[in-house]
Amino acid sequence: MTEKLFYQDSHLAEFEAEVLSCEPVTPDILPGHSNGYAAELDRTAFFPEGGGQYADTGVLGGVRVTDVQEKDGRILHLLESPLEPGTCVKGCIDWEERFMKMQQHSGEHIVSGLVHSTFGYDNVGFHLGSEDCTMDFNGELTKEQLVQIEQEANRAVWKNLEIQTLYPSEEELAGMEYRSKIEIEGQVRIVVVPGYDVCACCAPHVSRTGEIGLIKLTHVQRYKGGARVTMLCGGRALQDYEAKQEQAGEISALLCAKENEIAESVRHLRDEANNLKYELGEKEKKLIAVKAEMIPRDGGPACIFAEDIEGDSMRLLMNLVLEAGHSVCAVFHGNDSEGYRYVIGSRTQNMRELVKEFNAAFDGRGGGKPEMVQGTARGCESEMRTWILEKVGEA
């Protein structure tokens, strides 16, 4: 069995080991894997995927380690090329990535412990992703409660507490209160953040809470009857702050406002835009009314192609033309090369049958109620106009 150096020293980044075996990867050896080679060592500092934390990567004997998996008690290092069994090799893990993962995972323990002790909710899911990590709790959390947890979690960081690892006997374990999402067989490994959390966990952690640096809870949402919380710790939290500070600076410059006043400036712009939108809408209604007045009131069908009228304005124009006594009104917006949007209505005729034939003739899609249909079509303006006027005239 491989000696797990990552449990003896979570900060061990380099080590030497003997290659016990190395064979091509097949689905029989590792389900879901079929490329590269799987090497087993007598000792390793590479942590295999587990406990919601993905595996370490790095270099082993000059060969890239792309993944590490544990199967049936064997720790298998997935390599890009083979190593010779019986040889002694040097292993180097990607330390910055490992340390980042330890920061996130240790921060998760503090936050989950606080949520459990404060609100009684259990952590029922943890995922450490490539950009952030999420925690799922079996109870809902408000944004205000999230702020409370975040403040207390950072106090735990500032205390620089020593994180302890225990391997209790069955008798000792029976008398302990600890968090665990699954039933564990064999020796249970307990990670303790004094005063904040006691949890069964298989992953390496930082030695002291101060190494976490910072805990930032960025988002909370309802999830499967509970809450999903998104968290950034340490280096990730700093990168997030740097990115947001840069964006705030750019927005501040664009708005000619201080960074702590950009939200108020944006609200002002939003209100101004809404007012302008309303004024524009009112002026467009007047323009539509003028266009409707310009159409001769002969009671016959009207077919209108307009480049400057779209969306709700098409329906408004159609209704005004119908109110003027026209039997049918068809309004089109677009061009011959890219196609048209259409709305066709009548107060006296059923438009559903008409639009079926129209769509068939002009590669159209759409439908609606007997009094109004809408959709898209492709074709020539003159042909569409002729088709509409002839079909309505036949009705």
mmCIF file of C-alpha atoms in Angstrom:
data_model
loop_
_atom_site.group_PDB
_atom_site.id
_atom_site.type_symbol
_atom_site.label_atom_id
_atom_site.label_comp_id
_atom_site.label_asym_id
_atom_site.label_seq_id
_atom_site.Cartn_x
_atom_site.Cartn_y
_atom_site.Cartn_z
ATOM 1 C CA MET A 1 0.000 0.000 0.000
ATOM 2 C CA THR A 2 1.277 3.460 -0.915
ATOM 3 C CA GLU A 3 2.481 5.627 1.968
ATOM 4 C CA LYS A 4 0.414 8.825 1.994
ATOM 5 C CA LEU A 5 2.917 11.595 2.520
ATOM 6 C CA PHE A 6 0.245 14.269 2.021
ATOM 7 C CA TYR A 7 -1.203 13.246 5.401
ATOM 8 C CA GLN A 8 2.183 13.493 7.143
ATOM 9 C CA ASP A 9 2.952 16.950 5.737
ATOM 10 C CA SER A 10 0.364 18.810 3.687
ATOM 11 C CA HIS A 11 3.040 21.325 2.646
ATOM 12 C CA LEU A 12 5.382 18.714 1.145
ATOM 13 C CA ALA A 13 5.859 19.717 -2.491
ATOM 14 C CA GLU A 14 8.762 17.439 -3.496
ATOM 15 C CA PHE A 15 9.592 13.823 -2.632
ATOM 16 C CA GLU A 16 11.331 10.698 -3.893
ATOM 17 C CA ALA A 17 9.666 7.335 -4.381
ATOM 18 C CA GLU A 18 10.042 3.938 -6.017
ATOM 19 C CA VAL A 19 7.862 3.017 -8.986
ATOM 20 C CA LEU A 20 6.057 -0.207 -8.009
ATOM 21 C CA SER A 21 4.156 -0.615 -11.283
ATOM 22 C CA CYS A 22 3.305 1.246 -14.465
ATOM 23 C CA GLU A 23 0.834 0.073 -17.096
ATOM 24 C CA PRO A 24 -1.270 1.506 -19.921
ATOM 25 C CA VAL A 25 -4.558 2.936 -18.719
ATOM 26 C CA THR A 26 -7.675 0.951 -19.655
ATOM 27 C CA PRO A 27 -11.296 1.243 -18.473
ATOM 28 C CA ASP A 28 -10.716 -1.950 -16.454
ATOM 29 C CA ILE A 29 -7.974 -0.252 -14.479
ATOM 30 C CA LEU A 30 -9.738 3.115 -14.185
ATOM 31 C CA PRO A 31 -13.348 3.393 -15.436
ATOM 32 C CA GLY A 32 -13.787 6.389 -17.703
ATOM 33 C CA HIS A 33 -10.070 6.611 -18.560
ATOM 34 C CA SER A 34 -8.423 5.149 -21.656
ATOM 35 C CA ASN A 35 -5.301 7.226 -22.374
ATOM 36 C CA GLY A 36 -1.838 7.451 -20.855
ATOM 37 C CA TYR A 37 -0.245 5.306 -18.160
ATOM 38 C CA ALA A 38 -1.047 4.548 -14.513
ATOM 39 C CA ALA A 39 1.869 4.372 -12.085
ATOM 40 C CA GLU A 40 1.773 3.159 -8.492
ATOM 41 C CA LEU A 41 4.458 4.309 -6.032
ATOM 42 C CA ASP A 42 5.648 3.110 -2.638
ATOM 43 C CA ARG A 43 5.036 6.651 -1.303
ATOM 44 C CA THR A 44 3.460 9.825 -2.674
ATOM 45 C CA ALA A 45 2.677 13.455 -1.894
ATOM 46 C CA PHE A 46 0.118 13.573 -4.727
ATOM 47 C CA PHE A 47 -3.397 13.742 -3.274
ATOM 48 C CA PRO A 48 -5.919 11.627 -5.251
ATOM 49 C CA GLU A 49 -9.344 13.041 -6.071
ATOM 50 C CA GLY A 50 -11.737 12.740 -3.142
ATOM 51 C CA GLY A 51 -13.918 14.555 -0.631
ATOM 52 C CA GLY A 52 -15.086 17.105 -3.205
ATOM 53 C CA GLN A 53 -11.479 18.094 -4.032
ATOM 54 C CA TYR A 54 -9.905 17.291 -7.393
ATOM 55 C CA ALA A 55 -6.517 15.604 -7.608
ATOM 56 C CA ASP A 56 -3.057 17.130 -7.527
ATOM 57 C CA THR A 57 -1.083 17.505 -10.736
ATOM 58 C CA GLY A 58 2.638 17.922 -11.309
ATOM 59 C CA VAL A 59 5.694 16.024 -12.521
ATOM 60 C CA LEU A 60 6.920 12.524 -11.653
ATOM 61 C CA GLY A 61 10.307 11.349 -12.929
ATOM 62 C CA GLY A 62 10.223 14.080 -15.574
ATOM 63 C CA VAL A 63 6.785 12.945 -16.797
ATOM 64 C CA ARG A 64 3.654 15.074 -16.462
ATOM 65 C CA VAL A 65 1.062 13.849 -13.916
ATOM 66 C CA THR A 66 -2.387 14.782 -15.255
ATOM 67 C CA ASP A 67 -4.582 13.125 -12.609
ATOM 68 C CA VAL A 68 -4.415 10.934 -9.507
ATOM 69 C CA GLN A 69 -7.118 8.429 -8.573
ATOM 70 C CA GLU A 70 -7.531 5.954 -5.735
ATOM 71 C CA LYS A 71 -9.102 2.609 -6.592
ATOM 72 C CA ASP A 72 -9.360 -0.447 -4.345
ATOM 73 C CA GLY A 73 -6.741 1.003 -1.997
ATOM 74 C CA ARG A 74 -4.275 1.731 -4.826
ATOM 75 C CA ILE A 75 -3.193 5.298 -5.616
ATOM 76 C CA LEU A 76 -2.731 5.531 -9.375
ATOM 77 C CA HIS A 77 -0.849 8.446 -10.946
ATOM 78 C CA LEU A 78 -1.999 9.105 -14.521
ATOM 79 C CA LEU A 79 1.020 9.900 -16.697
ATOM 80 C CA GLU A 80 1.559 11.110 -20.249
ATOM 81 C CA SER A 81 4.329 8.538 -20.785
ATOM 82 C CA PRO A 82 5.490 5.418 -18.885
ATOM 83 C CA LEU A 83 8.000 5.046 -16.061
ATOM 84 C CA GLU A 84 10.182 1.999 -15.481
ATOM 85 C CA PRO A 85 9.034 -0.130 -12.501
ATOM 86 C CA GLY A 86 11.724 -0.491 -9.847
ATOM 87 C CA THR A 87 13.302 2.890 -10.521
ATOM 88 C CA CYS A 88 13.531 5.741 -8.025
ATOM 89 C CA VAL A 89 11.889 8.956 -9.234
ATOM 90 C CA LYS A 90 11.459 12.493 -7.976
ATOM 91 C CA GLY A 91 7.950 13.866 -7.651
ATOM 92 C CA CYS A 92 7.028 17.553 -7.719
ATOM 93 C CA ILE A 93 3.437 18.608 -7.203
ATOM 94 C CA ASP A 94 2.039 21.872 -8.616
ATOM 95 C CA TRP A 95 2.369 23.658 -5.281
ATOM 96 C CA GLU A 96 0.456 26.855 -6.051
ATOM 97 C CA GLU A 97 -2.532 24.821 -7.192
ATOM 98 C CA ARG A 98 -2.328 22.517 -4.147
ATOM 99 C CA PHE A 99 -2.068 25.451 -1.739
ATOM 100 C CA MET A 100 -5.004 27.166 -3.426
ATOM 101 C CA LYS A 101 -7.118 24.014 -2.971
ATOM 102 C CA MET A 102 -6.111 23.718 0.679
ATOM 103 C CA GLN A 103 -7.123 27.352 1.238
ATOM 104 C CA GLN A 104 -10.564 26.701 -0.277
ATOM 105 C CA HIS A 105 -11.129 23.413 1.545
ATOM 106 C CA SER A 106 -10.054 24.700 4.947
ATOM 107 C CA GLY A 107 -12.244 27.756 4.430
ATOM 108 C CA GLU A 108 -15.161 25.472 3.562
ATOM 109 C CA HIS A 109 -14.762 23.640 6.884
ATOM 110 C CA ILE A 110 -14.940 26.896 8.825
ATOM 111 C CA VAL A 111 -17.999 28.155 6.923
ATOM 112 C CA SER A 112 -19.831 24.804 7.072
ATOM 113 C CA GLY A 113 -19.078 24.492 10.771
ATOM 114 C CA LEU A 114 -20.451 27.978 11.439
ATOM 115 C CA VAL A 115 -23.608 27.371 9.363
ATOM 116 C CA HIS A 116 -24.177 24.130 11.278
ATOM 117 C CA SER A 117 -23.629 25.629 14.742
ATOM 118 C CA THR A 118 -25.533 28.872 14.013
ATOM 119 C CA PHE A 119 -28.496 27.622 11.975
ATOM 120 C CA GLY A 120 -28.412 23.833 12.382
ATOM 121 C CA TYR A 121 -28.012 23.159 8.654
ATOM 122 C CA ASP A 122 -25.880 20.330 7.291
ATOM 123 C CA ASN A 123 -23.469 20.573 4.394
ATOM 124 C CA VAL A 124 -24.886 18.056 1.904
ATOM 125 C CA GLY A 125 -22.622 18.871 -1.041
ATOM 126 C CA PHE A 126 -19.211 20.411 -1.700
ATOM 127 C CA HIS A 127 -17.530 21.031 -5.041
ATOM 128 C CA LEU A 128 -14.128 22.643 -5.492
ATOM 129 C CA GLY A 129 -14.152 23.854 -9.093
ATOM 130 C CA SER A 130 -11.529 25.452 -11.308
ATOM 131 C CA GLU A 131 -12.801 28.991 -10.566
ATOM 132 C CA ASP A 132 -14.699 28.834 -7.259
ATOM 133 C CA CYS A 133 -16.146 26.355 -4.812
ATOM 134 C CA THR A 134 -19.737 25.770 -3.795
ATOM 135 C CA MET A 135 -21.349 24.419 -0.628
ATOM 136 C CA ASP A 136 -24.881 23.039 -0.519
ATOM 137 C CA PHE A 137 -26.852 23.255 2.725
ATOM 138 C CA ASN A 138 -30.181 21.631 3.586
ATOM 139 C CA GLY A 139 -31.713 24.911 4.739
ATOM 140 C CA GLU A 140 -32.184 28.354 3.215
ATOM 141 C CA LEU A 141 -29.835 31.244 3.970
ATOM 142 C CA THR A 142 -30.479 34.952 3.433
ATOM 143 C CA LYS A 143 -27.908 37.439 2.184
ATOM 144 C CA GLU A 144 -27.892 39.030 5.638
ATOM 145 C CA GLN A 145 -27.137 35.666 7.258
ATOM 146 C CA LEU A 146 -24.372 35.107 4.707
ATOM 147 C CA VAL A 147 -22.719 38.375 5.767
ATOM 148 C CA GLN A 148 -22.905 37.241 9.394
ATOM 149 C CA ILE A 149 -21.243 33.906 8.571
ATOM 150 C CA GLU A 150 -18.576 35.582 6.426
ATOM 151 C CA GLN A 151 -17.585 37.996 9.201
ATOM 152 C CA GLU A 152 -17.313 35.237 11.794
ATOM 153 C CA ALA A 153 -15.393 32.972 9.372
ATOM 154 C CA ASN A 154 -12.781 35.679 8.811
ATOM 155 C CA ARG A 155 -12.414 36.134 12.562
ATOM 156 C CA ALA A 156 -11.432 32.456 12.647
ATOM 157 C CA VAL A 157 -8.812 33.183 9.975
ATOM 158 C CA TRP A 158 -7.382 36.131 11.915
ATOM 159 C CA LYS A 159 -7.034 34.024 15.059
ATOM 160 C CA ASN A 160 -4.485 31.886 13.147
ATOM 161 C CA LEU A 161 -5.704 28.724 14.842
ATOM 162 C CA GLU A 162 -3.809 25.463 14.458
ATOM 163 C CA ILE A 163 -5.813 22.978 12.369
ATOM 164 C CA GLN A 164 -5.636 19.563 13.980
ATOM 165 C CA THR A 165 -5.878 16.104 12.424
ATOM 166 C CA LEU A 166 -7.096 13.205 14.586
ATOM 167 C CA TYR A 167 -7.342 9.454 14.007
ATOM 168 C CA PRO A 168 -9.682 8.377 16.834
ATOM 169 C CA SER A 169 -10.326 4.797 17.843
ATOM 170 C CA GLU A 170 -13.817 3.362 17.458
ATOM 171 C CA GLU A 171 -14.487 4.025 21.133
ATOM 172 C CA GLU A 172 -13.239 7.622 20.910
ATOM 173 C CA LEU A 173 -15.204 8.193 17.695
ATOM 174 C CA ALA A 174 -18.399 6.954 19.309
ATOM 175 C CA GLY A 175 -18.139 9.715 21.900
ATOM 176 C CA MET A 176 -17.332 12.490 19.436
ATOM 177 C CA GLU A 177 -19.674 14.941 17.752
ATOM 178 C CA TYR A 178 -18.487 15.553 14.197
ATOM 179 C CA ARG A 179 -19.848 16.386 10.764
ATOM 180 C CA SER A 180 -19.853 13.812 7.975
ATOM 181 C CA LYS A 181 -21.839 13.590 4.711
ATOM 182 C CA ILE A 182 -21.303 9.827 4.251
ATOM 183 C CA GLU A 183 -20.944 6.628 6.236
ATOM 184 C CA ILE A 184 -17.232 5.842 6.575
ATOM 185 C CA GLU A 185 -15.755 2.358 6.846
ATOM 186 C CA GLY A 186 -12.406 1.755 8.531
ATOM 187 C CA GLN A 187 -10.215 4.423 10.124
ATOM 188 C CA VAL A 188 -11.922 7.823 10.234
ATOM 189 C CA ARG A 189 -9.782 10.928 9.753
ATOM 190 C CA ILE A 190 -11.079 13.928 11.688
ATOM 191 C CA VAL A 191 -10.073 17.507 10.868
ATOM 192 C CA VAL A 192 -10.582 20.001 13.709
ATOM 193 C CA VAL A 193 -10.693 23.790 13.533
ATOM 194 C CA PRO A 194 -10.796 24.540 17.283
ATOM 195 C CA GLY A 195 -14.011 26.280 18.256
ATOM 196 C CA TYR A 196 -15.429 26.185 14.731
ATOM 197 C CA ASP A 197 -15.613 22.733 13.200
ATOM 198 C CA VAL A 198 -15.036 19.026 13.703
ATOM 199 C CA CYS A 199 -15.450 17.075 10.479
ATOM 200 C CA ALA A 200 -14.503 13.764 8.890
ATOM 201 C CA CYS A 201 -12.348 14.576 5.846
ATOM 202 C CA CYS A 202 -9.825 12.815 3.616
ATOM 203 C CA ALA A 203 -8.207 15.919 2.078
ATOM 204 C CA PRO A 204 -5.046 17.831 3.077
ATOM 205 C CA HIS A 205 -5.516 21.197 4.763
ATOM 206 C CA VAL A 206 -3.463 24.248 5.685
ATOM 207 C CA SER A 207 -1.622 24.041 9.004
ATOM 208 C CA ARG A 208 -3.117 27.182 10.512
ATOM 209 C CA THR A 209 -6.216 29.182 9.649
ATOM 210 C CA GLY A 210 -4.118 32.282 8.953
ATOM 211 C CA GLU A 211 -2.859 30.599 5.768
ATOM 212 C CA ILE A 212 -6.380 30.856 4.325
ATOM 213 C CA GLY A 213 -5.836 34.602 4.094
ATOM 214 C CA LEU A 214 -9.395 35.676 3.389
ATOM 215 C CA ILE A 215 -12.825 34.076 3.086
ATOM 216 C CA LYS A 216 -15.295 35.748 0.733
ATOM 217 C CA LEU A 217 -18.838 34.407 0.257
ATOM 218 C CA THR A 218 -19.827 35.810 -3.108
ATOM 219 C CA HIS A 219 -23.283 34.374 -3.771
ATOM 220 C CA VAL A 220 -26.182 32.467 -2.253
ATOM 221 C CA GLN A 221 -29.135 30.956 -4.113
ATOM 222 C CA ARG A 222 -31.971 28.576 -3.411
ATOM 223 C CA TYR A 223 -31.026 25.038 -4.367
ATOM 224 C CA LYS A 224 -33.014 21.815 -3.935
ATOM 225 C CA GLY A 225 -34.964 23.157 -0.985
ATOM 226 C CA GLY A 226 -31.864 24.566 0.674
ATOM 227 C CA ALA A 227 -29.080 26.952 -0.243
ATOM 228 C CA ARG A 228 -26.021 26.869 -2.479
ATOM 229 C CA VAL A 229 -23.242 29.198 -1.335
ATOM 230 C CA THR A 230 -20.345 30.209 -3.568
ATOM 231 C CA MET A 231 -17.030 30.958 -1.870
ATOM 232 C CA LEU A 232 -13.550 32.271 -2.730
ATOM 233 C CA CYS A 233 -10.615 31.978 -0.343
ATOM 234 C CA GLY A 234 -7.067 33.268 -0.220
ATOM 235 C CA GLY A 235 -5.490 33.882 -3.615
ATOM 236 C CA ARG A 236 -8.792 33.417 -5.406
ATOM 237 C CA ALA A 237 -10.468 36.043 -3.233
ATOM 238 C CA LEU A 238 -7.590 38.464 -3.881
ATOM 239 C CA GLN A 239 -7.805 37.910 -7.659
ATOM 240 C CA ASP A 240 -11.552 38.491 -7.532
ATOM 241 C CA TYR A 241 -11.024 41.749 -5.602
ATOM 242 C CA GLU A 242 -8.360 42.899 -8.059
ATOM 243 C CA ALA A 243 -10.625 42.204 -11.058
ATOM 244 C CA LYS A 244 -13.586 43.983 -9.492
ATOM 245 C CA GLN A 245 -11.434 46.937 -8.420
ATOM 246 C CA GLU A 246 -10.163 47.301 -11.996
ATOM 247 C CA GLN A 247 -13.709 47.163 -13.349
ATOM 248 C CA ALA A 248 -14.907 49.674 -10.743
ATOM 249 C CA GLY A 249 -12.066 51.986 -11.752
ATOM 250 C CA GLU A 250 -13.002 51.786 -15.431
ATOM 251 C CA ILE A 251 -16.682 52.417 -14.669
ATOM 252 C CA SER A 252 -15.719 55.289 -12.378
ATOM 253 C CA ALA A 253 -13.735 56.924 -15.179
ATOM 254 C CA LEU A 254 -16.548 56.451 -17.700
ATOM 255 C CA LEU A 255 -19.103 57.965 -15.316
ATOM 256 C CA CYS A 256 -16.779 60.694 -14.013
ATOM 257 C CA ALA A 257 -17.719 59.564 -10.512
ATOM 258 C CA LYS A 258 -15.824 58.379 -7.450
ATOM 259 C CA GLU A 259 -15.577 54.586 -7.108
ATOM 260 C CA ASN A 260 -17.756 54.593 -3.992
ATOM 261 C CA GLU A 261 -20.423 56.563 -5.872
ATOM 262 C CA ILE A 262 -20.698 54.537 -9.098
ATOM 263 C CA ALA A 263 -23.847 52.663 -8.007
ATOM 264 C CA GLU A 264 -25.697 55.954 -7.504
ATOM 265 C CA SER A 265 -24.410 57.213 -10.866
ATOM 266 C CA VAL A 266 -25.644 54.066 -12.595
ATOM 267 C CA ARG A 267 -29.061 54.452 -10.935
ATOM 268 C CA HIS A 268 -29.187 58.003 -12.255
ATOM 269 C CA LEU A 269 -28.322 56.808 -15.768
ATOM 270 C CA ARG A 270 -30.963 54.077 -15.551
ATOM 271 C CA ASP A 271 -33.652 56.572 -14.530
ATOM 272 C CA GLU A 272 -32.550 58.927 -17.282
ATOM 273 C CA ALA A 273 -32.628 56.111 -19.855
ATOM 274 C CA ASN A 274 -36.106 55.040 -18.722
ATOM 275 C CA ASN A 275 -37.383 58.602 -19.084
ATOM 276 C CA LEU A 276 -35.872 58.908 -22.546
ATOM 277 C CA LYS A 277 -37.311 55.542 -23.506
ATOM 278 C CA TYR A 278 -40.760 56.679 -22.402
ATOM 279 C CA GLU A 279 -40.464 59.955 -24.320
ATOM 280 C CA LEU A 280 -39.260 58.125 -27.403
ATOM 281 C CA GLY A 281 -42.171 55.706 -27.122
ATOM 282 C CA GLU A 282 -44.667 58.533 -26.943
ATOM 283 C CA LYS A 283 -43.148 60.237 -29.979
ATOM 284 C CA GLU A 284 -43.136 56.947 -31.874
ATOM 285 C CA LYS A 285 -46.853 56.524 -31.142
ATOM 286 C CA LYS A 286 -47.488 59.947 -32.693
ATOM 287 C CA LEU A 287 -45.365 58.990 -35.713
ATOM 288 C CA ILE A 288 -47.325 55.753 -36.132
ATOM 289 C CA ALA A 289 -50.601 57.689 -35.949
ATOM 290 C CA VAL A 290 -49.391 60.027 -38.712
ATOM 291 C CA LYS A 291 -48.377 57.044 -40.886
ATOM 292 C CA ALA A 292 -51.809 55.500 -40.366
ATOM 293 C CA GLU A 293 -53.518 58.753 -41.369
ATOM 294 C CA MET A 294 -51.549 58.813 -44.632
ATOM 295 C CA ILE A 295 -53.082 55.522 -45.826
ATOM 296 C CA PRO A 296 -56.169 56.121 -48.004
ATOM 297 C CA ARG A 297 -59.342 55.089 -46.195
ATOM 298 C CA ASP A 298 -60.902 52.985 -48.932
ATOM 299 C CA GLY A 299 -61.913 50.086 -46.707
ATOM 300 C CA GLY A 300 -59.774 47.650 -48.677
ATOM 301 C CA PRO A 301 -56.727 45.674 -47.575
ATOM 302 C CA ALA A 302 -53.515 47.509 -46.651
ATOM 303 C CA CYS A 303 -49.999 46.069 -47.047
ATOM 304 C CA ILE A 304 -47.255 48.186 -45.463
ATOM 305 C CA PHE A 305 -43.478 47.661 -45.673
ATOM 306 C CA ALA A 306 -41.665 49.924 -43.197
ATOM 307 C CA GLU A 307 -37.946 50.033 -42.383
ATOM 308 C CA ASP A 308 -38.341 52.274 -39.334
ATOM 309 C CA ILE A 309 -41.192 50.420 -37.596
ATOM 310 C CA GLU A 310 -40.687 47.185 -35.671
ATOM 311 C CA GLY A 311 -41.753 45.294 -32.557
ATOM 312 C CA ASP A 312 -44.833 46.592 -30.756
ATOM 313 C CA SER A 313 -45.056 49.524 -33.169
ATOM 314 C CA MET A 314 -45.956 47.108 -35.973
ATOM 315 C CA ARG A 315 -49.009 45.945 -34.027
ATOM 316 C CA LEU A 316 -49.927 49.516 -33.123
ATOM 317 C CA LEU A 317 -49.864 50.581 -36.785
ATOM 318 C CA MET A 318 -51.895 47.539 -37.794
ATOM 319 C CA ASN A 319 -54.571 48.273 -35.195
ATOM 320 C CA LEU A 320 -54.827 51.950 -36.188
ATOM 321 C CA VAL A 321 -55.247 50.998 -39.849
ATOM 322 C CA LEU A 322 -57.934 48.452 -38.961
ATOM 323 C CA GLU A 323 -59.709 51.049 -36.785
ATOM 324 C CA ALA A 324 -59.826 53.292 -39.863
ATOM 325 C CA GLY A 325 -62.036 50.702 -41.563
ATOM 326 C CA HIS A 326 -59.613 48.586 -43.605
ATOM 327 C CA SER A 327 -60.597 44.935 -43.978
ATOM 328 C CA VAL A 328 -57.069 43.544 -43.504
ATOM 329 C CA CYS A 329 -53.741 45.115 -42.590
ATOM 330 C CA ALA A 330 -50.325 43.472 -43.044
ATOM 331 C CA VAL A 331 -47.217 45.226 -41.714
ATOM 332 C CA PHE A 332 -43.686 44.058 -42.633
ATOM 333 C CA HIS A 333 -40.263 45.028 -41.292
ATOM 334 C CA GLY A 334 -36.980 43.859 -42.830
ATOM 335 C CA ASN A 335 -35.515 43.448 -46.307
ATOM 336 C CA ASP A 336 -35.390 40.991 -49.203
ATOM 337 C CA SER A 337 -31.921 39.629 -48.368
ATOM 338 C CA GLU A 338 -32.303 38.996 -44.621
ATOM 339 C CA GLY A 339 -36.038 38.347 -44.476
ATOM 340 C CA TYR A 340 -39.024 40.019 -42.838
ATOM 341 C CA ARG A 341 -40.979 40.032 -39.610
ATOM 342 C CA TYR A 342 -44.698 40.384 -40.165
ATOM 343 C CA VAL A 343 -47.938 41.043 -38.303
ATOM 344 C CA ILE A 344 -51.274 40.599 -40.107
ATOM 345 C CA GLY A 345 -54.698 41.341 -38.650
ATOM 346 C CA SER A 346 -58.378 41.697 -39.502
ATOM 347 C CA ARG A 347 -61.609 42.484 -37.661
ATOM 348 C CA THR A 348 -63.742 40.499 -40.140
ATOM 349 C CA GLN A 349 -61.644 37.639 -41.545
ATOM 350 C CA ASN A 350 -59.865 34.619 -40.015
ATOM 351 C CA MET A 351 -56.124 35.077 -40.433
ATOM 352 C CA ARG A 352 -55.072 31.572 -39.392
ATOM 353 C CA GLU A 353 -55.795 29.939 -42.738
ATOM 354 C CA LEU A 354 -54.258 32.888 -44.567
ATOM 355 C CA VAL A 355 -50.982 32.676 -42.636
ATOM 356 C CA LYS A 356 -50.645 28.924 -43.277
ATOM 357 C CA GLU A 357 -50.704 29.539 -47.014
ATOM 358 C CA PHE A 358 -48.463 32.590 -46.682
ATOM 359 C CA ASN A 359 -45.840 30.677 -44.671
ATOM 360 C CA ALA A 360 -45.877 27.876 -47.217
ATOM 361 C CA ALA A 361 -45.362 30.328 -50.073
ATOM 362 C CA PHE A 362 -42.578 32.355 -48.442
ATOM 363 C CA ASP A 363 -40.665 29.948 -46.169
ATOM 364 C CA GLY A 364 -42.393 31.485 -43.176
ATOM 365 C CA ARG A 365 -42.899 30.576 -39.562
ATOM 366 C CA GLY A 366 -45.582 31.953 -37.316
ATOM 367 C CA GLY A 367 -49.195 31.890 -36.274
ATOM 368 C CA GLY A 368 -51.559 33.347 -33.727
ATOM 369 C CA LYS A 369 -55.218 34.070 -33.122
ATOM 370 C CA PRO A 370 -57.960 34.378 -35.783
ATOM 371 C CA GLU A 371 -57.830 38.183 -35.523
ATOM 372 C CA MET A 372 -54.024 38.528 -35.606
ATOM 373 C CA VAL A 373 -51.017 36.452 -36.681
ATOM 374 C CA GLN A 374 -47.300 37.215 -36.602
ATOM 375 C CA GLY A 375 -44.030 35.574 -37.588
ATOM 376 C CA THR A 376 -41.116 35.674 -40.034
ATOM 377 C CA ALA A 377 -40.806 35.049 -43.768
ATOM 378 C CA ARG A 378 -38.329 35.275 -46.634
ATOM 379 C CA GLY A 379 -39.047 36.628 -50.088
ATOM 380 C CA CYS A 380 -39.361 39.613 -52.382
ATOM 381 C CA GLU A 381 -41.330 42.642 -51.173
ATOM 382 C CA SER A 382 -43.260 43.033 -54.422
ATOM 383 C CA GLU A 383 -44.207 39.344 -54.504
ATOM 384 C CA MET A 384 -45.344 39.370 -50.876
ATOM 385 C CA ARG A 385 -47.401 42.520 -51.428
ATOM 386 C CA THR A 386 -49.057 41.059 -54.532
ATOM 387 C CA TRP A 387 -49.756 37.754 -52.792
ATOM 388 C CA ILE A 388 -51.372 39.429 -49.744
ATOM 389 C CA LEU A 389 -53.582 41.792 -51.788
ATOM 390 C CA GLU A 390 -54.704 39.047 -54.197
ATOM 391 C CA LYS A 391 -55.476 36.513 -51.426
ATOM 392 C CA VAL A 392 -57.410 39.032 -49.346
ATOM 393 C CA GLY A 393 -59.248 40.222 -52.422
ATOM 394 C CA GLU A 394 -60.380 36.645 -53.123
ATOM 395 C CA ALA A 395 -61.773 36.241 -49.602
#
